[in-house]
PDB file of C-alpha atoms and ligand atoms in Angstrom:
ATOM      1  CA  MET A   1     305.131  82.355  36.129  1.00 91.00           C
ATOM      2  CA  LYS A   2     302.048  83.111  34.050  1.00 97.00           C
ATOM      3  CA  LEU A   3     299.896  80.222  32.892  1.00 98.00           C
ATOM      4  CA  VAL A   4     296.664  79.753  30.944  1.00 98.00           C
ATOM      5  CA  ILE A   5     294.705  76.492  30.948  1.00 99.00           C
ATOM      6  CA  LEU A   6     292.704  75.615  27.848  1.00 99.00           C
ATOM      7  CA  ASP A   7     290.043  73.053  27.204  1.00 99.00           C
ATOM      8  CA  ARG A   8     290.730  71.347  23.868  1.00 98.00           C
ATOM      9  CA  ASP A   9     287.581  70.422  21.934  1.00 98.00           C
ATOM     10  CA  GLY A  10     285.453  73.437  21.088  1.00 98.00           C
ATOM     11  CA  VAL A  11     288.163  75.858  22.253  1.00 99.00           C
ATOM     12  CA  ILE A  12     291.271  75.023  20.209  1.00 98.00           C
ATOM     13  CA  ASN A  13     289.698  72.720  17.630  1.00 98.00           C
ATOM     14  CA  PHE A  14     286.234  72.162  16.196  1.00 98.00           C
ATOM     15  CA  ASP A  15     284.272  69.782  18.390  1.00 97.00           C
ATOM     16  CA  SER A  16     282.154  66.850  17.271  1.00 95.00           C
ATOM     17  CA  ASP A  17     279.388  64.992  19.082  1.00 93.00           C
ATOM     18  CA  GLN A  18     280.887  61.901  17.445  1.00 94.00           C
ATOM     19  CA  PHE A  19     284.210  62.559  19.242  1.00 96.00           C
ATOM     20  CA  ILE A  20     287.536  63.492  17.654  1.00 98.00           C
ATOM     21  CA  LYS A  21     288.776  59.973  16.957  1.00 97.00           C
ATOM     22  CA  ASN A  22     291.837  60.469  14.762  1.00 98.00           C
ATOM     23  CA  PRO A  23     294.248  63.212  13.692  1.00 98.00           C
ATOM     24  CA  ARG A  24     292.277  63.893  10.494  1.00 98.00           C
ATOM     25  CA  GLU A  25     289.255  64.886  12.588  1.00 98.00           C
ATOM     26  CA  TRP A  26     291.314  67.334  14.662  1.00 98.00           C
ATOM     27  CA  ASN A  27     291.064  70.716  12.961  1.00 98.00           C
ATOM     28  CA  PRO A  28     291.828  74.051  14.593  1.00 98.00           C
ATOM     29  CA  ILE A  29     289.257  76.791  14.955  1.00 98.00           C
ATOM     30  CA  PRO A  30     290.584  79.717  12.883  1.00 98.00           C
ATOM     31  CA  GLY A  31     292.718  82.000  15.039  1.00 98.00           C
ATOM     32  CA  SER A  32     293.032  79.614  17.982  1.00 98.00           C
ATOM     33  CA  LEU A  33     296.628  78.541  17.374  1.00 98.00           C
ATOM     34  CA  GLU A  34     297.645  82.131  16.675  1.00 98.00           C
ATOM     35  CA  ALA A  35     295.992  83.069  19.983  1.00 98.00           C
ATOM     36  CA  ILE A  36     298.173  80.515  21.763  1.00 98.00           C
ATOM     37  CA  ALA A  37     301.222  82.062  20.092  1.00 98.00           C
ATOM     38  CA  GLN A  38     300.141  85.519  21.250  1.00 98.00           C
ATOM     39  CA  LEU A  39     299.697  84.282  24.808  1.00 98.00           C
ATOM     40  CA  ASN A  40     303.207  82.795  24.648  1.00 98.00           C
ATOM     41  CA  GLN A  41     304.614  86.067  23.337  1.00 98.00           C
ATOM     42  CA  ALA A  42     302.956  87.875  26.250  1.00 98.00           C
ATOM     43  CA  GLY A  43     304.772  85.529  28.637  1.00 98.00           C
ATOM     44  CA  PHE A  44     302.081  82.955  29.310  1.00 98.00           C
ATOM     45  CA  ARG A  45     302.719  79.257  29.256  1.00 98.00           C
ATOM     46  CA  VAL A  46     299.759  77.365  27.818  1.00 98.00           C
ATOM     47  CA  VAL A  47     298.576  73.938  28.897  1.00 98.00           C
ATOM     48  CA  VAL A  48     295.551  71.876  27.925  1.00 99.00           C
ATOM     49  CA  ALA A  49     293.146  70.105  30.302  1.00 98.00           C
ATOM     50  CA  THR A  50     290.799  67.808  28.414  1.00 98.00           C
ATOM     51  CA  ASN A  51     288.265  65.057  29.045  1.00 98.00           C
ATOM     52  CA  GLN A  52     288.819  62.298  26.498  1.00 98.00           C
ATOM     53  CA  SER A  53     286.277  59.668  27.499  1.00 97.00           C
ATOM     54  CA  GLY A  54     286.500  58.197  23.987  1.00 97.00           C
ATOM     55  CA  VAL A  55     289.536  56.322  25.310  1.00 97.00           C
ATOM     56  CA  GLY A  56     287.560  54.809  28.185  1.00 97.00           C
ATOM     57  CA  ARG A  57     284.703  53.978  25.821  1.00 95.00           C
ATOM     58  CA  GLY A  58     287.064  52.212  23.441  1.00 96.00           C
ATOM     59  CA  LEU A  59     286.436  54.615  20.539  1.00 97.00           C
ATOM     60  CA  PHE A  60     290.164  55.268  20.169  1.00 97.00           C
ATOM     61  CA  ASP A  61     293.280  54.272  22.050  1.00 97.00           C
ATOM     62  CA  MET A  62     296.054  56.210  23.735  1.00 98.00           C
ATOM     63  CA  SER A  63     298.404  55.901  20.779  1.00 98.00           C
ATOM     64  CA  THR A  64     295.765  57.491  18.535  1.00 98.00           C
ATOM     65  CA  LEU A  65     295.214  60.213  21.114  1.00 98.00           C
ATOM     66  CA  ASN A  66     298.975  60.796  21.180  1.00 98.00           C
ATOM     67  CA  ALA A  67     298.930  61.107  17.384  1.00 98.00           C
ATOM     68  CA  ILE A  68     296.089  63.643  17.594  1.00 98.00           C
ATOM     69  CA  HIS A  69     298.108  65.648  20.097  1.00 98.00           C
ATOM     70  CA  ALA A  70     301.235  65.390  17.963  1.00 98.00           C
ATOM     71  CA  LYS A  71     299.246  67.087  15.181  1.00 98.00           C
ATOM     72  CA  MET A  72     298.020  69.738  17.621  1.00 98.00           C
ATOM     73  CA  HIS A  73     301.544  70.446  18.870  1.00 98.00           C
ATOM     74  CA  LYS A  74     302.946  70.581  15.335  1.00 98.00           C
ATOM     75  CA  LEU A  75     300.296  73.003  14.098  1.00 98.00           C
ATOM     76  CA  ALA A  76     300.761  75.168  17.197  1.00 98.00           C
ATOM     77  CA  VAL A  77     304.485  75.374  16.492  1.00 98.00           C
ATOM     78  CA  LEU A  78     303.794  76.247  12.842  1.00 98.00           C
ATOM     79  CA  ALA A  79     301.620  79.111  14.130  1.00 98.00           C
ATOM     80  CA  GLY A  80     304.511  80.302  16.309  1.00 98.00           C
ATOM     81  CA  GLY A  81     303.159  78.968  19.579  1.00 98.00           C
ATOM     82  CA  ARG A  82     303.727  76.202  22.049  1.00 98.00           C
ATOM     83  CA  ILE A  83     301.488  74.009  24.189  1.00 98.00           C
ATOM     84  CA  ASP A  84     303.604  72.982  27.168  1.00 98.00           C
ATOM     85  CA  ALA A  85     301.591  69.968  28.274  1.00 98.00           C
ATOM     86  CA  VAL A  86     298.322  68.122  27.837  1.00 98.00           C
ATOM     87  CA  PHE A  87     296.587  66.925  30.995  1.00 98.00           C
ATOM     88  CA  LEU A  88     293.853  64.493  30.126  1.00 98.00           C
ATOM     89  CA  CYS A  89     291.178  62.328  31.680  1.00 98.00           C
ATOM     90  CA  PRO A  90     290.821  59.154  29.585  1.00 98.00           C
ATOM     91  CA  HIS A  91     288.070  57.674  31.752  1.00 98.00           C
ATOM     92  CA  ALA A  92     284.506  56.955  30.716  1.00 96.00           C
ATOM     93  CA  ALA A  93     281.772  59.310  31.845  1.00 91.00           C
ATOM     94  CA  ASP A  94     280.446  56.779  34.378  1.00 93.00           C
ATOM     95  CA  SER A  95     283.829  56.205  36.012  1.00 93.00           C
ATOM     96  CA  ARG A  96     284.333  57.648  39.438  1.00 93.00           C
ATOM     97  CA  CYS A  97     287.735  59.110  38.679  1.00 97.00           C
ATOM     98  CA  ALA A  98     288.911  62.344  40.246  1.00 97.00           C
ATOM     99  CA  CYS A  99     290.108  63.835  36.965  1.00 98.00           C
ATOM    100  CA  ARG A 100     287.061  64.048  34.694  1.00 98.00           C
ATOM    101  CA  LYS A 101     285.793  67.630  34.594  1.00 98.00           C
ATOM    102  CA  PRO A 102     283.683  68.990  36.364  1.00 98.00           C
ATOM    103  CA  LYS A 103     286.011  67.452  38.961  1.00 98.00           C
ATOM    104  CA  ALA A 104     289.119  69.462  39.721  1.00 98.00           C
ATOM    105  CA  GLY A 105     291.721  66.697  39.368  1.00 98.00           C
ATOM    106  CA  LEU A 106     293.361  67.865  36.148  1.00 98.00           C
ATOM    107  CA  PHE A 107     293.668  71.390  37.504  1.00 98.00           C
ATOM    108  CA  ILE A 108     295.141  70.151  40.767  1.00 98.00           C
ATOM    109  CA  ASP A 109     297.697  68.153  38.755  1.00 98.00           C
ATOM    110  CA  ILE A 110     298.571  71.271  36.758  1.00 98.00           C
ATOM    111  CA  ALA A 111     299.023  73.328  39.927  1.00 98.00           C
ATOM    112  CA  ALA A 112     301.328  70.660  41.347  1.00 98.00           C
ATOM    113  CA  ARG A 113     303.357  70.223  38.144  1.00 98.00           C
ATOM    114  CA  PHE A 114     303.946  73.952  37.690  1.00 97.00           C
ATOM    115  CA  HIS A 115     304.107  74.855  41.397  1.00 97.00           C
ATOM    116  CA  ILE A 116     301.539  77.547  40.793  1.00 97.00           C
ATOM    117  CA  ASP A 117     298.623  78.973  42.728  1.00 97.00           C
ATOM    118  CA  LEU A 118     295.628  78.809  40.394  1.00 98.00           C
ATOM    119  CA  SER A 119     293.889  81.863  41.844  1.00 98.00           C
ATOM    120  CA  ASN A 120     295.375  84.061  39.114  1.00 95.00           C
ATOM    121  CA  VAL A 121     295.198  81.477  36.358  1.00 98.00           C
ATOM    122  CA  TYR A 122     292.570  81.756  33.646  1.00 98.00           C
ATOM    123  CA  ALA A 123     290.942  78.559  32.425  1.00 98.00           C
ATOM    124  CA  ILE A 124     289.151  78.827  29.100  1.00 99.00           C
ATOM    125  CA  GLY A 125     286.409  76.372  28.216  1.00 98.00           C
ATOM    126  CA  ASP A 126     283.223  75.968  26.217  1.00 98.00           C
ATOM    127  CA  ALA A 127     281.226  73.718  28.536  1.00 98.00           C
ATOM    128  CA  LEU A 128     279.723  74.192  31.975  1.00 98.00           C
ATOM    129  CA  ARG A 129     281.903  71.381  33.310  1.00 98.00           C
ATOM    130  CA  ASP A 130     285.027  73.332  32.307  1.00 98.00           C
ATOM    131  CA  VAL A 131     283.780  76.295  34.315  1.00 98.00           C
ATOM    132  CA  GLN A 132     282.837  74.098  37.261  1.00 98.00           C
ATOM    133  CA  ALA A 133     286.209  72.351  37.302  1.00 98.00           C
ATOM    134  CA  ALA A 134     288.043  75.677  37.171  1.00 98.00           C
ATOM    135  CA  MET A 135     285.949  77.041  40.028  1.00 98.00           C
ATOM    136  CA  ALA A 136     286.405  73.883  42.100  1.00 98.00           C
ATOM    137  CA  ALA A 137     290.166  74.253  41.683  1.00 98.00           C
ATOM    138  CA  GLY A 138     290.176  77.959  42.485  1.00 98.00           C
ATOM    139  CA  ALA A 139     291.120  79.050  38.959  1.00 98.00           C
ATOM    140  CA  ARG A 140     289.419  81.834  36.987  1.00 98.00           C
ATOM    141  CA  PRO A 141     287.008  80.464  34.376  1.00 98.00           C
ATOM    142  CA  LEU A 142     286.301  82.092  31.029  1.00 98.00           C
ATOM    143  CA  LEU A 143     283.763  80.792  28.525  1.00 98.00           C
ATOM    144  CA  VAL A 144     284.028  80.931  24.746  1.00 98.00           C
ATOM    145  CA  LYS A 145     281.038  80.742  22.411  1.00 98.00           C
ATOM    146  CA  THR A 146     282.716  78.280  20.074  1.00 98.00           C
ATOM    147  CA  GLY A 147     282.115  74.544  20.409  1.00 98.00           C
ATOM    148  CA  LYS A 148     279.405  73.944  23.005  1.00 98.00           C
ATOM    149  CA  GLY A 149     279.657  77.539  24.197  1.00 98.00           C
ATOM    150  CA  MET A 150     276.324  78.786  22.846  1.00 98.00           C
ATOM    151  CA  ARG A 151     274.574  75.689  24.218  1.00 98.00           C
ATOM    152  CA  THR A 152     276.236  76.361  27.573  1.00 98.00           C
ATOM    153  CA  ILE A 153     274.915  79.916  27.606  1.00 98.00           C
ATOM    154  CA  GLU A 154     271.435  78.832  26.518  1.00 98.00           C
ATOM    155  CA  GLY A 155     271.428  76.202  29.267  1.00 98.00           C
ATOM    156  CA  GLY A 156     271.102  79.044  31.745  1.00 96.00           C
ATOM    157  CA  GLN A 157     273.403  77.571  34.396  1.00 97.00           C
ATOM    158  CA  LEU A 158     276.510  79.587  33.647  1.00 98.00           C
ATOM    159  CA  PRO A 159     277.396  81.663  36.724  1.00 97.00           C
ATOM    160  CA  VAL A 160     276.807  85.319  35.870  1.00 97.00           C
ATOM    161  CA  GLU A 161     280.300  86.343  36.919  1.00 97.00           C
ATOM    162  CA  VAL A 162     281.967  84.202  34.246  1.00 98.00           C
ATOM    163  CA  PRO A 163     283.173  86.374  31.354  1.00 98.00           C
ATOM    164  CA  VAL A 164     282.135  85.236  27.871  1.00 98.00           C
ATOM    165  CA  TYR A 165     284.153  85.756  24.677  1.00 98.00           C
ATOM    166  CA  GLU A 166     283.460  84.981  21.042  1.00 98.00           C
ATOM    167  CA  ASN A 167     286.387  82.603  20.705  1.00 98.00           C
ATOM    168  CA  LEU A 168     289.864  81.840  21.991  1.00 98.00           C
ATOM    169  CA  ALA A 169     291.371  84.704  20.020  1.00 98.00           C
ATOM    170  CA  GLN A 170     289.129  87.227  21.814  1.00 98.00           C
ATOM    171  CA  ALA A 171     289.655  85.635  25.219  1.00 98.00           C
ATOM    172  CA  ALA A 172     293.422  85.679  24.725  1.00 98.00           C
ATOM    173  CA  LEU A 173     293.344  89.356  23.763  1.00 98.00           C
ATOM    174  CA  ALA A 174     291.442  90.148  26.960  1.00 98.00           C
ATOM    175  CA  ILE A 175     293.910  88.200  29.108  1.00 98.00           C
ATOM    176  CA  ILE A 176     296.910  89.823  27.433  1.00 98.00           C
ATOM    177  CA  SER A 177     295.519  93.339  27.743  1.00 96.00           C
ATOM    178  CA  GLU A 178     294.678  92.781  31.408  1.00 94.00           C
ATOM    179  CA  ALA A 179     298.237  91.572  32.008  1.00 89.00           C
ATOM    180  CA  ASN A 180     299.700  94.555  30.109  1.00 86.00           C
ATOM    181  CA  PRO A 181     297.501  97.582  30.812  1.00 85.00           C
ATOM    182  CA  ALA A 182     298.050 100.408  28.327  1.00 76.00           C
TER     183      ALA A 182
HETATM  184 MG1   MG B   1     285.147  71.499  25.110  1.00 87.41          MG
HETATM  185 ZN1   ZN B   2     289.528  60.613  34.818  1.00 87.41          ZN
END
């Protein structure tokens, strides 16, 4: 089985420092849903691993988050793609949970659910904590410049071996062409 793990905010949809608090605020980055469809067509299942501390902070509740994800799933389907599952950490940033990235908990849950070794699984994120979580779980991190990506690069802490792509569309193309060499 081939799997790709995506961060949500700043990778699939436009991020906001004010949090994505309702479905109206969830808007896809152009090309991201089509990229998911292309990954699917190349045989990859796509799952999301996302920190949503707005739940723990009381900014929105789980039913609102479910409505946001219903919009995401619907728009992915309209683009010809499918997101198999959303793994999320709802805890506040100061909680000591095992799932909030940069911890590896969400990735470990994904590995268990799909019975997959993460060593050949790409994880695409825009923040350093996405990269750190992927590395802690033994997955293969990729960074995109969308969302917090440029800030992550400018922060100077990104490990040099982590490949960087303009956006999810470019990262997906690279993954697909590596999986299907010409
Ligand atoms: Mg993000
Ligand atoms: Zn958590």
